[in-house]
Amino acid sequence: MKVTITPTRLRGVLTPPPSKSQSHRLIIAAALSDGFCHLSNVLLSDDIQATLRCMRTLDADASADGTIIRGADLVDGHDDPAPELMDCGESGSTLRFLIPLALALKGKGRFTGHGRLMERPQEPYFRIFEEKGISYELKDNILTVEGKLTPGVYTLPGDVSSQFVTGLLFALPLLDGDSEIHLTTDLESRGYVDMTLDALEQFEVKAEWDGKRVFKVPGNQIYRHRDLTIEGDYSQAAFWYAAIGVGNEMDLEGLNAFSVQGDMRIVPYWLRLREVGEQALDVSQCPDLVPPLAAHAVLRAGETTHLVNAARLRLKESDRLATVTEVLTALGGNVEEGPDFLTFHGKETLPGGVTVSAHNDHRIAMMAAIAATRCEAPVTITGAECVKKSYPHFWEDYEAMGGQIVREEE
């Protein structure tokens, strides 16, 4: 689908969608629990449907809307026949969270995905597998793993993706002995690990982190069933913060001011971008905020903004350093791309009047839509349906705020 936006200011009050990151974690914990869980405020984005689908493969039971989940029967599945293929869609969280769980629960697993998913790095797990005698093969877009996950010390880098840490934190409590996770480098995106630890705590599962590089995880634990509500998503709210930052008249509601979401960092960063003067923002702990921050930065009239420590953006659904640069430059922005940074020389408005690709990347599509509100001529975004990955009703919300769009099938 392509969407053509006629530039206009957005106005109104909006409630951002439920947190995708928290939804992944609470669905997984619920599916590992000892009973029935009711989860309120679940949004069935493509990524969340992938996690629900895969947890069903691991013997959990979930209603079609993901709101009622019965924990899996945690039995030794090592003698089961070849497991069903788990389709993770384009969700890196689903894939990386569930690889250790499949080994803990079944002693094996088969995973596939779409887009760039199976090209994204899995080496931290592969090195662990080699140390632990677990076999793995990535062939024809299918990752096959087999072997018993055993208690012990697990060593991995902290600067590739926090998703590897989360995957182990979910699986290690189920083992029959105590384990530790040792990081060889400082942890990036630590806010996401905070969310994982918070989810474990809500299900009465213990894991200790020294705040640096060591996690201690007791074994023989039980996830206790809970009824919980998914809170509003700061990752998606960040695009509406950007909209406000570039002159749209909106208010946001329904966000938890005491959230542990790492992307709550959008609030102080948004405040800094509203100040006069050059700004340098370290995005190593919040890589998903780069597209909305970019939409804001490119329209800071007369001001320069640097987004630094952003190398991991090249390994997302698209190479986001390249696609942010390409799309905003096409709209008329002044963007410099470096190996691990972006620099913006802000303008009052952008010319627009072009067609840009979303590059099958939900955050690039939403970034372009926000920047288009300050363009002088219409903007067409191709592949605009990719927002379904995380925010399926984004275009409806955009229209509800007064956005003028025309949808066409491609």
Short mmCIF file of C-alpha atoms in Angstrom, two decimals:
data_model
loop_
_atom_site.label_atom_id
_atom_site.label_comp_id
_atom_site.label_asym_id
_atom_site.label_seq_id
_atom_site.Cartn_x
_atom_site.Cartn_y
_atom_site.Cartn_z
CA MET A 1 0.00 0.00 0.00
CA LYS A 2 1.13 3.53 -0.70
CA VAL A 3 -0.04 6.53 1.28
CA THR A 4 -0.03 10.09 -0.05
CA ILE A 5 0.01 12.77 2.63
CA THR A 6 -1.15 16.32 2.01
CA PRO A 7 0.76 18.34 4.61
CA THR A 8 -1.33 19.74 7.43
CA ARG A 9 -0.89 20.27 11.15
CA LEU A 10 -2.08 17.50 13.46
CA ARG A 11 -4.34 18.45 16.37
CA GLY A 12 -6.01 16.57 19.19
CA VAL A 13 -5.54 14.22 22.13
CA LEU A 14 -4.14 10.76 21.47
CA THR A 15 -3.52 7.61 23.52
CA PRO A 16 -0.48 5.73 22.19
CA PRO A 17 -0.84 1.97 21.62
CA PRO A 18 0.14 -0.65 24.20
CA SER A 19 3.83 -1.33 24.67
CA LYS A 20 5.08 -3.92 22.20
CA SER A 21 8.18 -4.62 24.29
CA GLN A 22 6.18 -5.19 27.47
CA SER A 23 3.61 -7.28 25.56
CA HIS A 24 6.29 -9.70 24.31
CA ARG A 25 7.60 -10.16 27.84
CA LEU A 26 4.30 -10.55 29.65
CA ILE A 27 2.93 -12.94 27.02
CA ILE A 28 6.01 -15.15 27.33
CA ALA A 29 5.94 -15.09 31.13
CA ALA A 30 2.21 -15.84 31.14
CA ALA A 31 2.75 -18.73 28.73
CA LEU A 32 5.34 -20.17 31.14
CA SER A 33 3.14 -19.77 34.19
CA ASP A 34 1.36 -22.30 36.38
CA GLY A 35 -2.17 -21.31 35.40
CA PHE A 36 -4.45 -18.95 33.53
CA CYS A 37 -3.45 -15.31 33.00
CA HIS A 38 -5.60 -12.47 31.73
CA LEU A 39 -3.69 -9.73 29.89
CA SER A 40 -5.56 -6.50 29.20
CA ASN A 41 -4.77 -3.93 26.51
CA VAL A 42 -3.04 -6.31 24.09
CA LEU A 43 -2.50 -4.94 20.57
CA LEU A 44 -2.22 -7.63 17.90
CA SER A 45 0.60 -6.15 15.85
CA ASP A 46 2.43 -8.53 13.52
CA ASP A 47 5.27 -8.92 16.04
CA ILE A 48 2.96 -9.76 18.92
CA GLN A 49 1.05 -12.26 16.79
CA ALA A 50 4.41 -13.90 16.03
CA THR A 51 5.16 -14.33 19.74
CA LEU A 52 1.67 -15.71 20.44
CA ARG A 53 1.99 -18.10 17.51
CA CYS A 54 5.36 -19.39 18.67
CA MET A 55 4.32 -19.80 22.30
CA ARG A 56 1.45 -21.99 21.10
CA THR A 57 4.06 -24.12 19.35
CA LEU A 58 5.79 -24.48 22.73
CA ASP A 59 2.50 -25.87 24.14
CA ALA A 60 1.04 -22.76 25.72
CA ASP A 61 -2.59 -21.94 25.02
CA ALA A 62 -3.75 -18.43 24.11
CA SER A 63 -7.00 -16.90 22.94
CA ALA A 64 -7.03 -15.42 19.46
CA ASP A 65 -6.75 -11.89 20.83
CA GLY A 66 -3.92 -12.82 23.19
CA THR A 67 -5.82 -11.79 26.30
CA ILE A 68 -6.25 -15.17 28.02
CA ILE A 69 -3.17 -17.35 28.26
CA ARG A 70 -2.77 -20.74 29.93
CA GLY A 71 0.77 -21.63 30.87
CA ALA A 72 2.56 -24.41 29.02
CA ASP A 73 2.91 -27.84 30.61
CA LEU A 74 6.60 -27.71 31.45
CA VAL A 75 7.49 -31.33 30.84
CA ASP A 76 10.70 -32.79 29.51
CA GLY A 77 10.22 -32.69 25.76
CA HIS A 78 13.65 -33.97 24.75
CA ASP A 79 12.21 -37.19 23.32
CA ASP A 80 9.55 -35.44 21.27
CA PRO A 81 9.67 -35.76 17.49
CA ALA A 82 11.08 -32.94 15.38
CA PRO A 83 9.43 -29.73 16.61
CA GLU A 84 7.05 -27.68 14.54
CA LEU A 85 8.63 -24.81 12.63
CA MET A 86 8.22 -21.55 14.55
CA ASP A 87 7.51 -18.60 12.24
CA CYS A 88 8.83 -15.47 13.96
CA GLY A 89 7.68 -13.12 11.19
CA GLU A 90 10.03 -10.14 11.25
CA SER A 91 10.29 -10.02 15.03
CA GLY A 92 13.83 -10.09 16.37
CA SER A 93 12.45 -10.17 19.91
CA THR A 94 10.41 -13.29 19.22
CA LEU A 95 13.32 -15.15 17.66
CA ARG A 96 15.96 -14.25 20.23
CA PHE A 97 13.68 -14.60 23.25
CA LEU A 98 12.48 -18.06 22.26
CA ILE A 99 15.65 -19.83 21.11
CA PRO A 100 16.81 -20.55 24.70
CA LEU A 101 13.25 -21.36 25.78
CA ALA A 102 12.86 -23.98 23.05
CA LEU A 103 16.06 -25.62 24.29
CA ALA A 104 14.96 -25.44 27.93
CA LEU A 105 11.46 -26.80 27.25
CA LYS A 106 11.99 -29.15 24.31
CA GLY A 107 15.72 -29.62 23.85
CA LYS A 108 15.29 -28.51 20.27
CA GLY A 109 13.68 -25.91 18.04
CA ARG A 110 13.25 -24.83 14.43
CA PHE A 111 12.81 -21.15 13.59
CA THR A 112 12.20 -19.12 10.47
CA GLY A 113 11.36 -15.53 9.66
CA HIS A 114 10.82 -12.96 6.95
CA GLY A 115 12.45 -9.78 5.69
CA ARG A 116 15.95 -9.41 7.10
CA LEU A 117 15.22 -11.37 10.28
CA MET A 118 17.29 -14.48 9.63
CA GLU A 119 20.20 -12.32 8.47
CA ARG A 120 20.39 -10.47 11.78
CA PRO A 121 23.23 -11.50 14.12
CA GLN A 122 22.83 -14.62 16.28
CA GLU A 123 26.54 -15.16 16.98
CA PRO A 124 26.29 -14.59 20.78
CA TYR A 125 24.01 -17.64 20.97
CA PHE A 126 26.12 -19.62 18.51
CA ARG A 127 29.24 -19.13 20.63
CA ILE A 128 27.32 -20.31 23.70
CA PHE A 129 26.06 -23.35 21.79
CA GLU A 130 29.59 -24.30 20.81
CA GLU A 131 30.70 -24.06 24.45
CA LYS A 132 27.72 -26.07 25.72
CA GLY A 133 27.68 -28.76 23.04
CA ILE A 134 24.39 -27.60 21.49
CA SER A 135 24.13 -28.17 17.74
CA TYR A 136 22.83 -25.47 15.41
CA GLU A 137 22.42 -24.95 11.68
CA LEU A 138 21.16 -21.95 9.73
CA LYS A 139 20.21 -23.11 6.25
CA ASP A 140 17.61 -22.00 3.71
CA ASN A 141 16.25 -19.37 6.10
CA ILE A 142 15.64 -21.95 8.85
CA LEU A 143 17.59 -22.07 12.11
CA THR A 144 17.64 -25.51 13.75
CA VAL A 145 18.96 -25.93 17.30
CA GLU A 146 19.20 -29.11 19.36
CA GLY A 147 20.65 -29.91 22.75
CA LYS A 148 19.96 -29.59 26.45
CA LEU A 149 20.21 -26.19 28.09
CA THR A 150 22.01 -26.89 31.36
CA PRO A 151 22.66 -24.77 34.47
CA GLY A 152 25.96 -22.94 34.54
CA VAL A 153 27.72 -19.79 33.43
CA TYR A 154 26.67 -18.17 30.15
CA THR A 155 29.05 -15.60 28.67
CA LEU A 156 28.03 -13.16 25.95
CA PRO A 157 28.66 -9.57 24.84
CA GLY A 158 26.38 -6.82 26.07
CA ASP A 159 26.80 -4.52 23.08
CA VAL A 160 25.24 -6.58 20.28
CA SER A 161 21.64 -6.77 21.51
CA SER A 162 20.03 -6.95 24.94
CA GLN A 163 17.59 -9.48 23.42
CA PHE A 164 20.13 -12.27 23.99
CA VAL A 165 20.23 -11.45 27.70
CA THR A 166 16.44 -11.43 27.86
CA GLY A 167 16.19 -14.81 26.15
CA LEU A 168 18.46 -16.38 28.75
CA LEU A 169 16.72 -14.61 31.63
CA PHE A 170 13.44 -16.23 30.61
CA ALA A 171 14.90 -19.73 30.17
CA LEU A 172 17.46 -20.14 32.97
CA PRO A 173 14.94 -20.05 35.89
CA LEU A 174 13.35 -23.22 34.45
CA LEU A 175 16.55 -25.28 34.71
CA ASP A 176 17.31 -27.67 37.57
CA GLY A 177 20.19 -25.65 38.96
CA ASP A 178 21.52 -22.13 39.40
CA SER A 179 23.05 -20.13 36.55
CA GLU A 180 24.86 -16.89 35.88
CA ILE A 181 25.08 -14.60 32.86
CA HIS A 182 28.43 -12.85 32.47
CA LEU A 183 28.71 -9.94 30.04
CA THR A 184 32.06 -9.35 28.36
CA THR A 185 31.18 -5.74 27.46
CA ASP A 186 28.96 -3.08 28.94
CA LEU A 187 25.25 -3.60 28.33
CA GLU A 188 23.54 -1.44 25.74
CA SER A 189 19.76 -0.96 25.63
CA ARG A 190 19.76 -1.76 29.34
CA GLY A 191 16.25 -0.34 29.68
CA TYR A 192 14.96 -3.39 27.82
CA VAL A 193 16.63 -5.69 30.34
CA ASP A 194 15.03 -3.65 33.12
CA MET A 195 11.69 -4.44 31.48
CA THR A 196 12.54 -8.15 31.44
CA LEU A 197 13.53 -8.15 35.11
CA ASP A 198 10.30 -6.29 35.91
CA ALA A 199 8.26 -8.91 34.03
CA LEU A 200 10.01 -11.74 35.88
CA GLU A 201 9.36 -10.06 39.20
CA GLN A 202 5.67 -9.71 38.44
CA PHE A 203 5.52 -13.48 37.91
CA GLU A 204 7.53 -14.09 41.13
CA VAL A 205 10.67 -15.21 39.33
CA LYS A 206 13.98 -14.09 40.86
CA ALA A 207 17.03 -12.84 38.97
CA GLU A 208 19.74 -10.64 40.46
CA TRP A 209 21.73 -8.13 38.44
CA ASP A 210 24.70 -6.29 39.89
CA GLY A 211 23.94 -3.36 37.57
CA LYS A 212 27.09 -4.04 35.61
CA ARG A 213 28.00 -7.34 33.99
CA VAL A 214 26.73 -10.23 36.14
CA PHE A 215 23.25 -11.73 36.47
CA LYS A 216 22.54 -14.51 39.00
CA VAL A 217 19.54 -16.69 38.19
CA PRO A 218 18.38 -19.41 40.61
CA GLY A 219 17.00 -22.56 39.03
CA ASN A 220 13.90 -24.66 39.78
CA GLN A 221 11.64 -21.60 39.73
CA ILE A 222 7.95 -21.42 38.86
CA TYR A 223 6.27 -18.59 36.98
CA ARG A 224 3.13 -17.78 39.00
CA HIS A 225 0.03 -16.83 37.00
CA ARG A 226 -1.08 -13.19 37.06
CA ASP A 227 -3.66 -10.84 35.57
CA LEU A 228 -1.92 -7.74 34.19
CA THR A 229 -2.49 -4.73 31.94
CA ILE A 230 -0.09 -3.70 29.18
CA GLU A 231 0.91 -0.05 29.56
CA GLY A 232 1.21 2.57 26.83
CA ASP A 233 4.23 2.36 24.53
CA TYR A 234 6.87 5.09 24.75
CA SER A 235 8.54 3.69 21.60
CA GLN A 236 5.45 4.52 19.55
CA ALA A 237 4.59 7.63 21.56
CA ALA A 238 8.00 8.94 20.48
CA PHE A 239 6.63 9.66 17.00
CA TRP A 240 3.87 11.80 18.47
CA TYR A 241 6.40 13.56 20.71
CA ALA A 242 8.29 14.33 17.50
CA ALA A 243 5.07 15.60 15.93
CA ILE A 244 4.58 18.00 18.84
CA GLY A 245 8.22 19.01 18.65
CA VAL A 246 7.91 20.12 15.02
CA GLY A 247 4.81 22.23 15.64
CA ASN A 248 1.77 19.96 15.72
CA GLU A 249 -0.78 20.72 18.44
CA MET A 250 -1.26 17.42 20.22
CA ASP A 251 -1.53 16.08 23.74
CA LEU A 252 -0.68 12.51 24.77
CA GLU A 253 -2.41 10.55 27.50
CA GLY A 254 -2.38 7.03 28.88
CA LEU A 255 1.38 6.77 29.48
CA ASN A 256 2.87 5.53 32.75
CA ALA A 257 5.03 8.30 34.21
CA PHE A 258 6.83 5.70 36.35
CA SER A 259 7.43 3.17 33.58
CA VAL A 260 10.62 1.10 33.38
CA GLN A 261 10.49 1.23 29.56
CA GLY A 262 13.89 2.20 28.22
CA ASP A 263 12.31 4.31 25.50
CA MET A 264 10.84 6.60 28.13
CA ARG A 265 14.16 8.33 27.41
CA ILE A 266 12.23 10.09 24.63
CA VAL A 267 10.95 12.57 27.23
CA PRO A 268 14.30 14.10 28.29
CA TYR A 269 15.63 13.88 24.74
CA TRP A 270 12.51 15.62 23.39
CA LEU A 271 12.97 18.38 25.95
CA ARG A 272 16.57 18.83 24.88
CA LEU A 273 15.58 19.13 21.21
CA ARG A 274 13.19 21.92 22.15
CA GLU A 275 16.06 23.95 23.59
CA VAL A 276 18.10 26.44 21.59
CA GLY A 277 21.57 25.32 20.59
CA GLU A 278 23.47 22.33 19.25
CA GLN A 279 22.60 18.98 20.80
CA ALA A 280 24.34 15.59 20.85
CA LEU A 281 22.17 12.65 21.95
CA ASP A 282 23.65 9.25 22.81
CA VAL A 283 21.26 6.64 21.38
CA SER A 284 23.22 3.53 22.41
CA GLN A 285 20.58 2.75 25.05
CA CYS A 286 17.56 3.59 22.89
CA PRO A 287 18.22 2.71 19.21
CA ASP A 288 14.52 2.50 18.33
CA LEU A 289 14.15 6.21 19.11
CA VAL A 290 16.42 7.26 16.25
CA PRO A 291 13.68 7.59 13.58
CA PRO A 292 11.37 9.81 15.68
CA LEU A 293 14.33 11.81 16.98
CA ALA A 294 15.45 12.24 13.37
CA ALA A 295 12.02 13.55 12.33
CA HIS A 296 12.28 16.14 15.09
CA ALA A 297 15.94 17.00 14.51
CA VAL A 298 15.62 17.60 10.78
CA LEU A 299 13.04 20.33 11.53
CA ARG A 300 14.89 22.14 14.34
CA ALA A 301 15.16 25.34 12.35
CA GLY A 302 18.72 26.66 12.34
CA GLU A 303 19.94 24.12 14.89
CA THR A 304 22.36 21.20 14.61
CA THR A 305 21.66 17.81 16.18
CA HIS A 306 23.95 14.78 16.46
CA LEU A 307 22.63 11.27 17.16
CA VAL A 308 25.71 9.30 18.23
CA ASN A 309 26.71 5.73 19.16
CA ALA A 310 24.17 4.42 16.67
CA ALA A 311 26.08 1.66 14.84
CA ARG A 312 23.51 -1.03 15.78
CA LEU A 313 20.91 0.79 13.69
CA ARG A 314 22.47 -0.87 10.64
CA LEU A 315 21.19 -4.25 11.85
CA LYS A 316 17.49 -3.42 12.23
CA GLU A 317 14.60 -4.11 9.82
CA SER A 318 16.51 -1.83 7.46
CA ASP A 319 19.93 -0.22 7.75
CA ARG A 320 18.34 2.65 9.63
CA LEU A 321 21.30 4.98 9.42
CA ALA A 322 21.10 4.69 5.63
CA THR A 323 17.30 4.72 5.32
CA VAL A 324 16.80 7.64 7.73
CA THR A 325 19.34 9.59 5.66
CA GLU A 326 17.83 8.59 2.32
CA VAL A 327 14.22 9.38 3.24
CA LEU A 328 14.77 12.66 5.06
CA THR A 329 17.23 13.86 2.41
CA ALA A 330 14.65 13.09 -0.28
CA LEU A 331 12.12 15.21 1.61
CA GLY A 332 14.62 18.07 1.52
CA GLY A 333 16.36 17.68 4.86
CA ASN A 334 20.05 18.28 5.51
CA VAL A 335 21.41 14.99 6.91
CA GLU A 336 24.97 13.70 7.24
CA GLU A 337 25.49 9.96 7.72
CA GLY A 338 28.56 8.53 9.43
CA PRO A 339 29.52 4.98 10.35
CA ASP A 340 27.81 5.28 13.75
CA PHE A 341 26.14 8.68 13.80
CA LEU A 342 23.73 11.02 12.06
CA THR A 343 24.01 14.82 12.00
CA PHE A 344 21.08 17.08 11.14
CA HIS A 345 21.14 20.74 10.19
CA GLY A 346 17.56 21.69 10.90
CA LYS A 347 15.21 23.62 8.63
CA GLU A 348 11.91 25.42 9.24
CA THR A 349 10.10 23.33 6.62
CA LEU A 350 10.97 20.73 4.00
CA PRO A 351 10.08 20.90 0.28
CA GLY A 352 8.48 17.44 0.05
CA GLY A 353 6.78 16.74 -3.27
CA VAL A 354 8.42 13.31 -3.58
CA THR A 355 7.78 9.60 -3.27
CA VAL A 356 9.84 7.74 -0.68
CA SER A 357 10.07 4.08 0.26
CA ALA A 358 9.38 2.83 3.78
CA HIS A 359 12.01 0.13 3.13
CA ASN A 360 9.74 -2.43 4.78
CA ASP A 361 10.55 -0.72 8.08
CA HIS A 362 7.66 0.40 10.28
CA ARG A 363 9.69 3.09 12.03
CA ILE A 364 10.88 4.61 8.75
CA ALA A 365 7.27 4.83 7.51
CA MET A 366 6.14 6.60 10.69
CA MET A 367 9.16 8.93 10.64
CA ALA A 368 8.32 10.00 7.10
CA ALA A 369 4.68 10.59 8.04
CA ILE A 370 5.64 12.90 10.92
CA ALA A 371 8.16 14.84 8.83
CA ALA A 372 5.53 15.20 6.09
CA THR A 373 3.40 17.39 8.38
CA ARG A 374 6.00 20.13 7.86
CA CYS A 375 6.53 19.66 4.13
CA GLU A 376 5.44 22.21 1.54
CA ALA A 377 4.12 19.69 -0.98
CA PRO A 378 2.52 16.22 -0.74
CA VAL A 379 4.60 13.20 0.20
CA THR A 380 3.93 9.64 -0.95
CA ILE A 381 5.21 6.71 1.13
CA THR A 382 5.36 3.30 -0.56
CA GLY A 383 5.15 0.10 1.46
CA ALA A 384 3.20 2.00 4.11
CA GLU A 385 1.45 -1.15 5.35
CA CYS A 386 4.66 -2.13 7.19
CA VAL A 387 3.40 -0.19 10.24
CA LYS A 388 1.42 -3.38 11.02
CA LYS A 389 4.60 -4.77 12.50
CA SER A 390 4.23 -2.66 15.64
CA TYR A 391 1.42 -0.10 15.27
CA PRO A 392 -1.33 -1.46 12.99
CA HIS A 393 -3.71 1.48 13.48
CA PHE A 394 -1.07 4.20 13.00
CA TRP A 395 -2.70 5.58 9.85
CA GLU A 396 -6.13 5.65 11.51
CA ASP A 397 -4.66 7.59 14.46
CA TYR A 398 -2.89 9.92 12.02
CA GLU A 399 -6.21 10.67 10.31
CA ALA A 400 -7.99 11.09 13.64
CA MET A 401 -5.52 13.87 14.46
CA GLY A 402 -6.46 15.64 11.22
CA GLY A 403 -3.86 14.11 8.92
CA GLN A 404 -4.93 14.13 5.27
CA ILE A 405 -3.97 10.90 3.56
CA VAL A 406 -5.02 8.90 0.53
CA ARG A 407 -4.39 5.17 0.52
CA GLU A 408 -3.78 3.24 -2.71
CA GLU A 409 -2.88 -0.37 -3.35
CA GLU A 410 0.46 -0.80 -5.08
#
